[in-house]
Coordinates of C-alpha atoms and ligand atoms in Angstrom, one line a residue:
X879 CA 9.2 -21.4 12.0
X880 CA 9.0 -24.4 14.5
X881 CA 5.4 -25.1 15.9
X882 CA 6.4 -24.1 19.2
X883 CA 6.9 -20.7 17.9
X884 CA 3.9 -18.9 16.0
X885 CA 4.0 -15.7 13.9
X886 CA 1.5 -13.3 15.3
X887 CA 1.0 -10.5 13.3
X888 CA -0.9 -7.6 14.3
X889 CA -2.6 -5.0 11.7
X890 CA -5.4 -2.7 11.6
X891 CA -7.3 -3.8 9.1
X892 CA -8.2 -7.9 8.5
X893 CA -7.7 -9.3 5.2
X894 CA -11.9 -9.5 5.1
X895 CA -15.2 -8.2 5.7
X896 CA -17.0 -10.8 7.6
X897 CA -20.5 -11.2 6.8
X898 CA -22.5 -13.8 9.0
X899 CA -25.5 -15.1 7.4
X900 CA -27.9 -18.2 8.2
X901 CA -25.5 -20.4 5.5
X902 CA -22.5 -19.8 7.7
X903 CA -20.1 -17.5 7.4
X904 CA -18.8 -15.4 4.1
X905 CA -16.0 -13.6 3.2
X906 CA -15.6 -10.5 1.1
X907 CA -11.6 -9.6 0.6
X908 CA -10.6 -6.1 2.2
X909 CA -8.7 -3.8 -1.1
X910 CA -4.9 -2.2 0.0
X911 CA -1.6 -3.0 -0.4
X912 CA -0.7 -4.5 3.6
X913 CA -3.8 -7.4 2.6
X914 CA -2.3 -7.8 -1.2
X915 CA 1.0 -8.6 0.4
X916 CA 0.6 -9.9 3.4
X917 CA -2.5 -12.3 3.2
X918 CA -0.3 -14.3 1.0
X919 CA 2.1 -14.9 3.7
X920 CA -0.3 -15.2 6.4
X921 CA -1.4 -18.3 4.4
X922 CA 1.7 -20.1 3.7
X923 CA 3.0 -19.8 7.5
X924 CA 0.0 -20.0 9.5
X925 CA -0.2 -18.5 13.2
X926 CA -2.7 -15.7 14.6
X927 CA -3.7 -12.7 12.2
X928 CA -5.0 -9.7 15.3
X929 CA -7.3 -7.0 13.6
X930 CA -9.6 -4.5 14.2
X931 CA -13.0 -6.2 12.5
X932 CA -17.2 -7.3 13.1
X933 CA -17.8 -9.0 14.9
X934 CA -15.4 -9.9 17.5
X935 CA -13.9 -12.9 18.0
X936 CA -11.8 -15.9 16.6
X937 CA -12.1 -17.5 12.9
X938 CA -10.3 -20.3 11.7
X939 CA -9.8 -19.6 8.3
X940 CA -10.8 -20.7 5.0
X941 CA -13.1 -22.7 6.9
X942 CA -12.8 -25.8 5.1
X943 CA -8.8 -25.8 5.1
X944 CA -7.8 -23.7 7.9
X945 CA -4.3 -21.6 7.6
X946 CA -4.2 -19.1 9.9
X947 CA -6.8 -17.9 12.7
X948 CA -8.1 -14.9 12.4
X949 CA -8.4 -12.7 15.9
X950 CA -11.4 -9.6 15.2
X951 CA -11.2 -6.7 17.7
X952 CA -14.1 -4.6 17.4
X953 CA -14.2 -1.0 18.3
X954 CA -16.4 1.3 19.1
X955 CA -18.2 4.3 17.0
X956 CA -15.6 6.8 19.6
X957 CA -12.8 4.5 19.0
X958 CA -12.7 4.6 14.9
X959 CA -13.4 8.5 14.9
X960 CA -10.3 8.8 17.6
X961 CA -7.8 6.2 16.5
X962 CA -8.9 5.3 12.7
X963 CA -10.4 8.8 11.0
X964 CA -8.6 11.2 13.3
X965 CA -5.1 10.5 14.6
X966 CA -4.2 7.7 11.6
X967 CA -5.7 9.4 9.0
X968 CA -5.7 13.1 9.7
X969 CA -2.3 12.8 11.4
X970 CA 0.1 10.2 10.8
X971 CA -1.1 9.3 7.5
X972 CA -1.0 13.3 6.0
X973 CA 2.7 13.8 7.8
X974 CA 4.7 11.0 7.3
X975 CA 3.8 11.6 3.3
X976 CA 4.6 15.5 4.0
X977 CA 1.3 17.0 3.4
X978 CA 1.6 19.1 5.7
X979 CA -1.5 21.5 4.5
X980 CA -3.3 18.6 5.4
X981 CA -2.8 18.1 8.9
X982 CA -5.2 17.8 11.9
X983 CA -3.3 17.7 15.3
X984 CA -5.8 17.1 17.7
X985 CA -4.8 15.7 21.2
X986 CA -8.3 13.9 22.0
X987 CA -7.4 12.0 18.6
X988 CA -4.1 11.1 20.3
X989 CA -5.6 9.8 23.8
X990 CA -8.0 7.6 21.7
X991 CA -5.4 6.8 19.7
X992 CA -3.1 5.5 22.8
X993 CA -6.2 3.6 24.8
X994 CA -6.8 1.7 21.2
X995 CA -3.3 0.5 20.9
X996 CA -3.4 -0.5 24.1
X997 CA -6.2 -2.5 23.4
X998 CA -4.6 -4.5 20.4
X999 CA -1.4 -4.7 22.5
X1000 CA -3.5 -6.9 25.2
X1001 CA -5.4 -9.1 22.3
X1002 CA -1.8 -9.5 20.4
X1003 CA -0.5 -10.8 24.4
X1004 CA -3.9 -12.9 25.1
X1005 CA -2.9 -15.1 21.7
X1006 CA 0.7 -15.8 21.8
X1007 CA 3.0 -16.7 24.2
X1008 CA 6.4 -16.8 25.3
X1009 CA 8.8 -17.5 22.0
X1010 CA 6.1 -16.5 19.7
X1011 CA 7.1 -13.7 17.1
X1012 CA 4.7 -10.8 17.5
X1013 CA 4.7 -8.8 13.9
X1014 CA 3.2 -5.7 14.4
X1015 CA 2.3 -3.6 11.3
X1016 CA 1.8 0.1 9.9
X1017 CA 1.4 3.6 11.4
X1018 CA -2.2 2.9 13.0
X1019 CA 0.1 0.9 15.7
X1020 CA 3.1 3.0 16.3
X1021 CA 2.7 2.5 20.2
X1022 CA 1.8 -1.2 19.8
X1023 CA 5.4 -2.8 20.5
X1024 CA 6.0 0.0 23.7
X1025 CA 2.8 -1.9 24.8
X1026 CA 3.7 -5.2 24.4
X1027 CA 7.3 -4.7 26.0
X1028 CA 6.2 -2.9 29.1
X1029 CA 3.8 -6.6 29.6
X1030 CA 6.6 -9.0 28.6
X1031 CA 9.6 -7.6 28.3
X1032 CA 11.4 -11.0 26.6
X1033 CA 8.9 -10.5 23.9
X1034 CA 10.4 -10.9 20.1
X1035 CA 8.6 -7.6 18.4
X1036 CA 8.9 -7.0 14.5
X1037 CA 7.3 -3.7 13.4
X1038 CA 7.1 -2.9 9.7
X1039 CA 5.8 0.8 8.6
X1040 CA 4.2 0.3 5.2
X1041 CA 4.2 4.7 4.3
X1042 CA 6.7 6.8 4.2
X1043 CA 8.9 7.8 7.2
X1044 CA 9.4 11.5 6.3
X1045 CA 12.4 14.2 7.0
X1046 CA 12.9 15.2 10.5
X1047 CA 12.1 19.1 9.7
X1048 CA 7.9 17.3 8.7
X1049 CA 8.0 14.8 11.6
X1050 CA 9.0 17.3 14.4
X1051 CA 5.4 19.1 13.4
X1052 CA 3.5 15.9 15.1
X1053 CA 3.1 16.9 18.5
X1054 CA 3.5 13.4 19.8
X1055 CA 6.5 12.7 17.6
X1056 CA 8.7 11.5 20.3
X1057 CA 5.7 8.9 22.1
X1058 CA 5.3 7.7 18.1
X1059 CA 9.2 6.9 18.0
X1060 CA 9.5 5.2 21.3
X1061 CA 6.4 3.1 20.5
X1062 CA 8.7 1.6 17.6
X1063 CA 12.1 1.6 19.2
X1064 CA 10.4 -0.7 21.5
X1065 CA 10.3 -3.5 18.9
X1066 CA 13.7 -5.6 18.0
X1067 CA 13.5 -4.5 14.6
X1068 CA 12.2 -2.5 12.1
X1069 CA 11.7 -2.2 8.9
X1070 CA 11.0 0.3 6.0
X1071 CA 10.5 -0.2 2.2
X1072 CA 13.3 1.9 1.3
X1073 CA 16.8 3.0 2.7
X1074 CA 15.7 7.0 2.6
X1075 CA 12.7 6.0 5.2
X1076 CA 15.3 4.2 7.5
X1077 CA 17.1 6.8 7.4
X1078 CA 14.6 9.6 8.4
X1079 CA 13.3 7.2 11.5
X1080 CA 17.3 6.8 12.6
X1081 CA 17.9 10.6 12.6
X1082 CA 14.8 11.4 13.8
X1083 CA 15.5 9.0 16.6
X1084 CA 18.9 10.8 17.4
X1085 CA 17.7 14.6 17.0
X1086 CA 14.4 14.2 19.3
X1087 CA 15.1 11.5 21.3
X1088 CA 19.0 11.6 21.8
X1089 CA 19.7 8.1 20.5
X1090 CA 22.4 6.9 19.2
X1091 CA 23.0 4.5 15.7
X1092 CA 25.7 2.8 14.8
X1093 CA 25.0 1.2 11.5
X1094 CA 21.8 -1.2 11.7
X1095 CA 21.4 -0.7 15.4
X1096 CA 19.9 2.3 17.2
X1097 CA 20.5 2.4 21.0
X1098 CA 17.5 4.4 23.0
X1099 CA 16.9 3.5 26.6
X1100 CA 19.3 1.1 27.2
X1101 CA 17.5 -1.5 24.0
X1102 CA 18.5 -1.3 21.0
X1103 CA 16.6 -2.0 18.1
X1104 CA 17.8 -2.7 14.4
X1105 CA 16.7 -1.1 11.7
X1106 CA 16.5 -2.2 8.2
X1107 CA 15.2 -1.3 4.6
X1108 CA 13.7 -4.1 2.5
X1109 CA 10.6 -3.4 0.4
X1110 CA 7.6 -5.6 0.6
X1111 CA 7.0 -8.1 -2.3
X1112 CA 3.9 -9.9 -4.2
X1113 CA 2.8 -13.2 -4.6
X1114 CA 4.2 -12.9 -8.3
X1115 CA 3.9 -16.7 -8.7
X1116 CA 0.1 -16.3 -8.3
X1117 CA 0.0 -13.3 -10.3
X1118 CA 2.1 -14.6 -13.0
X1119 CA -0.1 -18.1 -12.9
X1120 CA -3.4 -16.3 -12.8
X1121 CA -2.5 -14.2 -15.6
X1122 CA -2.2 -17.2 -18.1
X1123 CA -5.9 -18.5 -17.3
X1124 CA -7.9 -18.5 -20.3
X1125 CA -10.3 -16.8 -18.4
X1126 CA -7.6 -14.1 -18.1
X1127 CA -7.0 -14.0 -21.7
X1128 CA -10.8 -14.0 -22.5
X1129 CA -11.6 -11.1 -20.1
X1130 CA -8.7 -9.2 -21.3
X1131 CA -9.5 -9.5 -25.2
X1132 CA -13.3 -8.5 -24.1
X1133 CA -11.7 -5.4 -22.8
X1134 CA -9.8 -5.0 -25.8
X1135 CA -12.8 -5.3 -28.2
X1136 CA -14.4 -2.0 -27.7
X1137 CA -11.4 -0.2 -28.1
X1138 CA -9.9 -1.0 -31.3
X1139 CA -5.9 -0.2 -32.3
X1140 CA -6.4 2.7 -29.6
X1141 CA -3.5 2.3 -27.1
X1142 CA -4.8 1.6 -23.3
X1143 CA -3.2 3.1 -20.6
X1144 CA -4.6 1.9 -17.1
X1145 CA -4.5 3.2 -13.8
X1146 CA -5.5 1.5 -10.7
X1147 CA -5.8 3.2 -7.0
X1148 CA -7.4 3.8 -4.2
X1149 CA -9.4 7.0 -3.9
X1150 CA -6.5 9.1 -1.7
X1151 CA -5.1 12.6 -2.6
X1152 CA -1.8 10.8 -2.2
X1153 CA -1.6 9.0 -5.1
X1154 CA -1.6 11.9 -7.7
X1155 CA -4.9 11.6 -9.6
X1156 CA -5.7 15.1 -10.9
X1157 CA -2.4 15.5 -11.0
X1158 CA -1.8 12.8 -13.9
X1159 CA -5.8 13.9 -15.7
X1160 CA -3.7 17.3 -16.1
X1161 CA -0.9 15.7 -17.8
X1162 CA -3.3 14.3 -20.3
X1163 CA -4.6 17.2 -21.0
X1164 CA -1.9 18.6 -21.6
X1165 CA -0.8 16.1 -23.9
X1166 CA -4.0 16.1 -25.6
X1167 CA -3.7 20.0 -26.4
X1168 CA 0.4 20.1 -27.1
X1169 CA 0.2 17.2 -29.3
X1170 CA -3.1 16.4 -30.9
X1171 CA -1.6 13.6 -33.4
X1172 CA -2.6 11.8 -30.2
X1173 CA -6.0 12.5 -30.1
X1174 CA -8.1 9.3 -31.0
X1175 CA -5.4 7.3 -30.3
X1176 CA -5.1 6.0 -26.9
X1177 CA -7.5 5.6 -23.8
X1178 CA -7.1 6.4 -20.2
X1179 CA -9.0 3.6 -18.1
X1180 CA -8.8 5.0 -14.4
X1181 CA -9.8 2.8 -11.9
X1182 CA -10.4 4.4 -9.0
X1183 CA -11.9 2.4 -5.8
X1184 CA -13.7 4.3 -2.9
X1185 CA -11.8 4.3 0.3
X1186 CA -11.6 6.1 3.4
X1187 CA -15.2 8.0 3.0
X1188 CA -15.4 8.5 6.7
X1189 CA -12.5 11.5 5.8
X1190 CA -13.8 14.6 4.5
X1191 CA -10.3 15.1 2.2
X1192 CA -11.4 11.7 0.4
X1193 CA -14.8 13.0 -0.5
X1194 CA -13.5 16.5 -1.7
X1195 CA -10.9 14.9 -3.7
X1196 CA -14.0 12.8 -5.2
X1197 CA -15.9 15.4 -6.9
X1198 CA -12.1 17.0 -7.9
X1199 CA -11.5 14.0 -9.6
X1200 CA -15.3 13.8 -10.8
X1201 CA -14.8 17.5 -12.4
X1202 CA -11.3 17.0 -14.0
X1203 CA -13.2 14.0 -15.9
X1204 CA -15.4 15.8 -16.9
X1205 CA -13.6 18.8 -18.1
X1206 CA -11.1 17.0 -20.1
X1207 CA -13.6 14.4 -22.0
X1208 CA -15.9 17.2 -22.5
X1209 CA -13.2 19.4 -24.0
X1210 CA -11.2 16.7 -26.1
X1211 CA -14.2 14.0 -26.9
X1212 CA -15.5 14.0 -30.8
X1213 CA -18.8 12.0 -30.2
X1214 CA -17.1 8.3 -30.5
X1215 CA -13.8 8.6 -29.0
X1216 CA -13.3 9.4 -25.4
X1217 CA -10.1 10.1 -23.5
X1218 CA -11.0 9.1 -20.1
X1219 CA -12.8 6.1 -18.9
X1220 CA -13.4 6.8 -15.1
X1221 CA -14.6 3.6 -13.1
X1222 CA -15.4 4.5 -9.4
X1223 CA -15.7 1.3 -7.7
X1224 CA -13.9 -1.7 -6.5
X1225 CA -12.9 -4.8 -9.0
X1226 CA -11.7 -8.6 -7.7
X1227 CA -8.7 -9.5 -8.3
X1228 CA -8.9 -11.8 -11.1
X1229 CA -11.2 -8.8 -12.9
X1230 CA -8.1 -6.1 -12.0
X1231 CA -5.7 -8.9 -13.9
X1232 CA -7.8 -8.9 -16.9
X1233 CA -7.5 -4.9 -16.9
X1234 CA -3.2 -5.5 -16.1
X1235 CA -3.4 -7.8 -19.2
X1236 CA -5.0 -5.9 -21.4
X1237 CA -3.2 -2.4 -20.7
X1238 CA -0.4 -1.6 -22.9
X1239 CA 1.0 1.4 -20.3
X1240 CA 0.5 1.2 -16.3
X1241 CA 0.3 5.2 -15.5
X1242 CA 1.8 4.9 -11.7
X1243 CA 2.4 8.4 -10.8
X1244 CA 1.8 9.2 -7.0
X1245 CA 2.7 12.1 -5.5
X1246 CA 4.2 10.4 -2.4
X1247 CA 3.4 6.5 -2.4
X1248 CA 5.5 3.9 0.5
X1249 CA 5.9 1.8 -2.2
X1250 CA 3.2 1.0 -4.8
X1251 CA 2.1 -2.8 -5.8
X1252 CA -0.1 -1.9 -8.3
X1253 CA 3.2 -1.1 -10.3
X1254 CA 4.4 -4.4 -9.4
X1255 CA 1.7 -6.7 -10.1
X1256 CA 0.8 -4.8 -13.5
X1257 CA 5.1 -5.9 -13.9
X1258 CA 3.7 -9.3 -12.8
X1259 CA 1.2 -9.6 -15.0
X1260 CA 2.9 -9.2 -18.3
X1261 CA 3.4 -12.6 -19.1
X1262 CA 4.3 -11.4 -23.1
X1263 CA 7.1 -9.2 -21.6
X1264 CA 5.5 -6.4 -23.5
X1265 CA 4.2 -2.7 -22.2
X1266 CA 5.4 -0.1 -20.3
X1267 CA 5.3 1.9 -16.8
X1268 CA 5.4 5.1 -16.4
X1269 CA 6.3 5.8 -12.2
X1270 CA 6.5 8.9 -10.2
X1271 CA 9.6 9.4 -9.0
X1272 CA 8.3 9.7 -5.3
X1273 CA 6.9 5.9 -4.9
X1274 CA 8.6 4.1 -3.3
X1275 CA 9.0 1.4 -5.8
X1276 CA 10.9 3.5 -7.9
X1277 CA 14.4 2.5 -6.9
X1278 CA 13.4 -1.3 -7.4
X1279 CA 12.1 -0.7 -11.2
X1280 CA 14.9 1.9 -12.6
X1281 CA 13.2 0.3 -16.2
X1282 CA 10.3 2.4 -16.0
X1283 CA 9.9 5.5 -17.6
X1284 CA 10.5 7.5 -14.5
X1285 CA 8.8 10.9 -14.1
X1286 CA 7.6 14.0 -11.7
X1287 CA 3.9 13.8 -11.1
X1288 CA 4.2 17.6 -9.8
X1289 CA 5.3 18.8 -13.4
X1290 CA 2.0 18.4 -16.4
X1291 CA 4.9 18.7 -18.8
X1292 CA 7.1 15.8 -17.7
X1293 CA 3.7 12.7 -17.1
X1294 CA 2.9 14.3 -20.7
X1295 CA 6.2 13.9 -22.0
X1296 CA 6.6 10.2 -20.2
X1297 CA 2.8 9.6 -21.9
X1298 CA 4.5 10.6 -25.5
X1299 CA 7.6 8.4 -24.9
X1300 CA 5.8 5.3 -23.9
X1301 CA 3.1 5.5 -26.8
X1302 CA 6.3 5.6 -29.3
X1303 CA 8.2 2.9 -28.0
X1304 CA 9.0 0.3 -29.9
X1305 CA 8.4 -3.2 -29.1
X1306 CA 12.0 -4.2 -28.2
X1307 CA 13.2 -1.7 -25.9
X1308 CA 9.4 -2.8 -23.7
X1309 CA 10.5 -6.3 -23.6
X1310 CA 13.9 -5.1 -22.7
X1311 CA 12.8 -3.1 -20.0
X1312 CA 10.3 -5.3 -18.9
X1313 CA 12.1 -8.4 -18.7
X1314 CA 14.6 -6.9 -16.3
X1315 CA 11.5 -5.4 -14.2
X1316 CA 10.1 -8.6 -14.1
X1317 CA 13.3 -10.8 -13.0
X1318 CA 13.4 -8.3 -10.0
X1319 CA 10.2 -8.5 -9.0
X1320 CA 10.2 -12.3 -9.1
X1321 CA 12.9 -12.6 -7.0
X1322 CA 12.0 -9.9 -4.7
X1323 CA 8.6 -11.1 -3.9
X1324 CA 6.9 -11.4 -0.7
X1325 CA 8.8 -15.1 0.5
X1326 CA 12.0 -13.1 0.1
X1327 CA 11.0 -10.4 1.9
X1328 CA 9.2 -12.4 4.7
X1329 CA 12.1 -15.1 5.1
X1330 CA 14.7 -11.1 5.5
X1331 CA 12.5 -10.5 8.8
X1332 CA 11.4 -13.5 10.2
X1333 CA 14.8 -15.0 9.9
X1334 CA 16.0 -12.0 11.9
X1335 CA 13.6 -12.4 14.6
X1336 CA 16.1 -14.7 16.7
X1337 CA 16.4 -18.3 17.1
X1338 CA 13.2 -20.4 16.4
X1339 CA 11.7 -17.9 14.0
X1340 CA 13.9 -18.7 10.8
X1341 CA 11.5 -20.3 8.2
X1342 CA 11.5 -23.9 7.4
Ligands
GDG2630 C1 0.0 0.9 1.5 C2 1.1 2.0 1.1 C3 2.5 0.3 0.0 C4 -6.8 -1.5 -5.7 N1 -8.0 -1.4 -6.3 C5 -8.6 -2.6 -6.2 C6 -7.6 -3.5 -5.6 N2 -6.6 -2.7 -5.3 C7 -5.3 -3.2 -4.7 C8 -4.2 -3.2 -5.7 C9 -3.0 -3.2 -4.7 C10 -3.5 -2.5 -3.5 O1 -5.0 -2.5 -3.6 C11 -3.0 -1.1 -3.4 O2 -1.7 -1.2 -2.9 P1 -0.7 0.1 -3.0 O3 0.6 -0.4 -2.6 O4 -0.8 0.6 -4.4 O5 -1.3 1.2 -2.1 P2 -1.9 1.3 -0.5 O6 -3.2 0.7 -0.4 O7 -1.9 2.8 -0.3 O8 -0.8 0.5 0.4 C12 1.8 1.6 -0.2 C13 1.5 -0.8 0.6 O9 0.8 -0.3 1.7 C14 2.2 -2.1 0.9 O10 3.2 -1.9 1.9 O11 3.0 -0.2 -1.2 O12 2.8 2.6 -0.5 O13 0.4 3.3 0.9 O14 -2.7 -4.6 -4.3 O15 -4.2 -4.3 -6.5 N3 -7.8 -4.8 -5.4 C15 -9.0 -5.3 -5.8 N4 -10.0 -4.5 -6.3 C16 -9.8 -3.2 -6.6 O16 -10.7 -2.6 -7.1 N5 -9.2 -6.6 -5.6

């Protein structure tokens, strides 16, 4: 990217939580998978990073070797319950991962929803100008790039959707489905994690809108947009790097110490009824009661970090979570050995690496994911090219890393079986496995899949 042209990327959340204090300004890191990947990127290009955040206003930041500026957009008590907790998270979020039992259409959520966009639209306009690439991100900004094109219409718009797009026969529910896709198709390109998404969008595009597509290219309204498929990366040279620290070692050999030869199988998400939770306790129980040889013998650490506890479905799925725990280590535990080590609260980054290090088995097993980093960076981590990951089908992730042990998180029977299979597998077929996993994620990281958009963005924007 040349100077005269600056990457301004526009998301909902900012990679921190800013706390102001009389010794200046300090910095607590916001937990999800668009910061993971994208702060990362944010850092080695520089530009303008617009998001919603306290207080308002304009951070150069770290603020002893500025990269980037940060742009914070604050919003008001009306504004989060419209745009954030209702039409984001009660809307989009439950229908483009087809939970459709979970859906709340409401149309003041949509008019909140609209003036809020709006609102980043003019902030994203206010820093950039003319030639500047304007990357707008994820579903809370469908109707950002619409926005943006109706101000300048020679505007260069990027839009990547981080979630699932779903099947045309779950999108046509949303009442606003056809505002959400011409919010997007105002953008010059965008991008999904995997081919079936890009699909979904295109047909969707064609059956409510009456566009047409003609391979990359969708034609609506006399612009046409391209679409692609390319699925977000990790820093995996920091991961890798971090993961041979001493420190590293040391914390993940403390971990270690308490549990003996037991085998440790980690899992590691946000609190979301997504991402399969109950679903996966039940497969160790029933692994537990089908085959009690392997009772004693391994330990589920489940990290589980609090998130979204403005939505009422978070906090039910809390105390389901709370109650499977409970259930299963009160049915299988024998006074020393527990099955299930539940840990409700947020870790940094270099303490989650310690826990990637020191797991033998990553249990990934969402029941609809966009993609799923933890699966990569637990890859990423495994600088002895041992262990193994056991991934749901219906991540996103799974067609990058066919070396997993591959499973549906719908069926007890089949995460039990996967749990068997990965606690008998011997030590070559992991490094096999996770040799290739890890070439592919190395190469596939988050330059790659940076330099695949910005160098698509026109002339000007390819990376130096
Ligand atoms: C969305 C899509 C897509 C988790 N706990 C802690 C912590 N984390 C970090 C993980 C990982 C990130 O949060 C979670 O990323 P995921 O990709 O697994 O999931 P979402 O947050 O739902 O992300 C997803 C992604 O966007 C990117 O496009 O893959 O499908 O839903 O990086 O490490 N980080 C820290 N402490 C924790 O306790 N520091």
């Amino acid at each position: 990217m040349t100077p005269a042209h600056r990457l301004v990327l526009v998301s909902n959340r900012g990679p921190y939580r800013l706390v102001v204090s009389p010794h200046g300004l300090r910095r607590q890191r916001t937990i999800g998978g668009l910061v993971t990947s994208v702060l990362p990127m944010m850092e080695q290009f520089g530009g303008v990073w617009v998001a919603w955040g306290e207080p308002e206003g304009r951070y150069s930041l770290p603020p002893q070797k500025p990269r980037f500026d940060l742009r914070y957009l604050s919003l008001t008590p009306e504004e989060v319950q419209g745009y954030y907790v209702g039409f984001s998270n009660r809307a989009l979020w439950p229908v483009c991962h087809s939970f459709l039992g979970r859906v709340h259409y409401d149309p003041a959520d949509w008019q909140v929803y609209e003036v809020v966009n709006r609102r980043f639209a003019e902030a994203a306009l206010a820093e950039s100008g003319e030639g500047d690439v304007i990357w707008v991100h994820d579903y809370q900004l469908a109707r950002v790039p619409l926005h943006l094109r109706q101000a300048r219409p020679s505007a260069r718009l990027l839009f990547f959707w981080h979630i699932p797009f779903p099947p045309t026969e779950i999108f046509r529910t949303l009442p606003w489905r056809r505002m959400v896709l011409e919010g997007l198709l105002a953008s010059d390109l965008v991008g999904f994690h995997i081919p079936e998404y890009a699909r979904n969008f295109c047909e969707a595009a064609v059956e409510l809108l009456g566009a047409s597509v003609d391979g990359e290219n969708i034609t609506y309204a006399g612009r046409t947009t391209r679409v692609i498929a390319r699925p977000i990366g990790i820093d995996y040279a920091a991961v890798d790097r971090e993961a041979r620290l001493p420190r590293t070692t040391a914390a993940a050999e403390r971990l270690r110490a308490g549990l003996g030869s037991q085998t440790l199988i980690l899992g590691v998400e946000r609190m979301d009824y997504t991402k399969g939770i109950v679903e996966r306790l039940r497969g160790v129980d029933v692994l537990l009661e089908q085959q009690p040889a392997w009772r004693g013998k391994f330990s589920l650490i489940q990290i589980v970090t609090p998130s979204r506890l403005e939505v009422d479905a978070y906090r039910d799925k809390k105390r389901e979570i709370d109650e499977a725990v409970g259930r299963i280590n009160g049915r299988f535990s024998d006074g020393l050995w527990i099955p299930i080590r539940y840990l409700h609260r947020s870790y940094t980054p270099s303490e989650l690496l310690a826990y990637y290090r020191a797991a033998d088995i990553a249990l990934v097993t969402p029941l609809r994911d966009g993609l799923n980093l933890v699966a990569k960076e637990y890859v990423a981590a495994r600088i002895a090219e041992d262990g193994v990951v056991i991934l749901s089908e219906f991540a996103g992730v799974a067609s990058q890393l066919p070396e997993a042990l591959i499973t549906n998180p719908y069926s007890q029977e089949d995460v039990a079986d996967a749990l068997s299979r990965a606690l008998r597998m011997p030590r070559d077929e992991q490094r096999e496995r996770m040799q290739a996993m890890r070439n592919r994620i190395k190469e596939q990281d988050i330059q790659w899949w940076a330099k695949g958009f910005l160098d698509g963005a026109g002339p000007g924007a390819a990376l130096s």
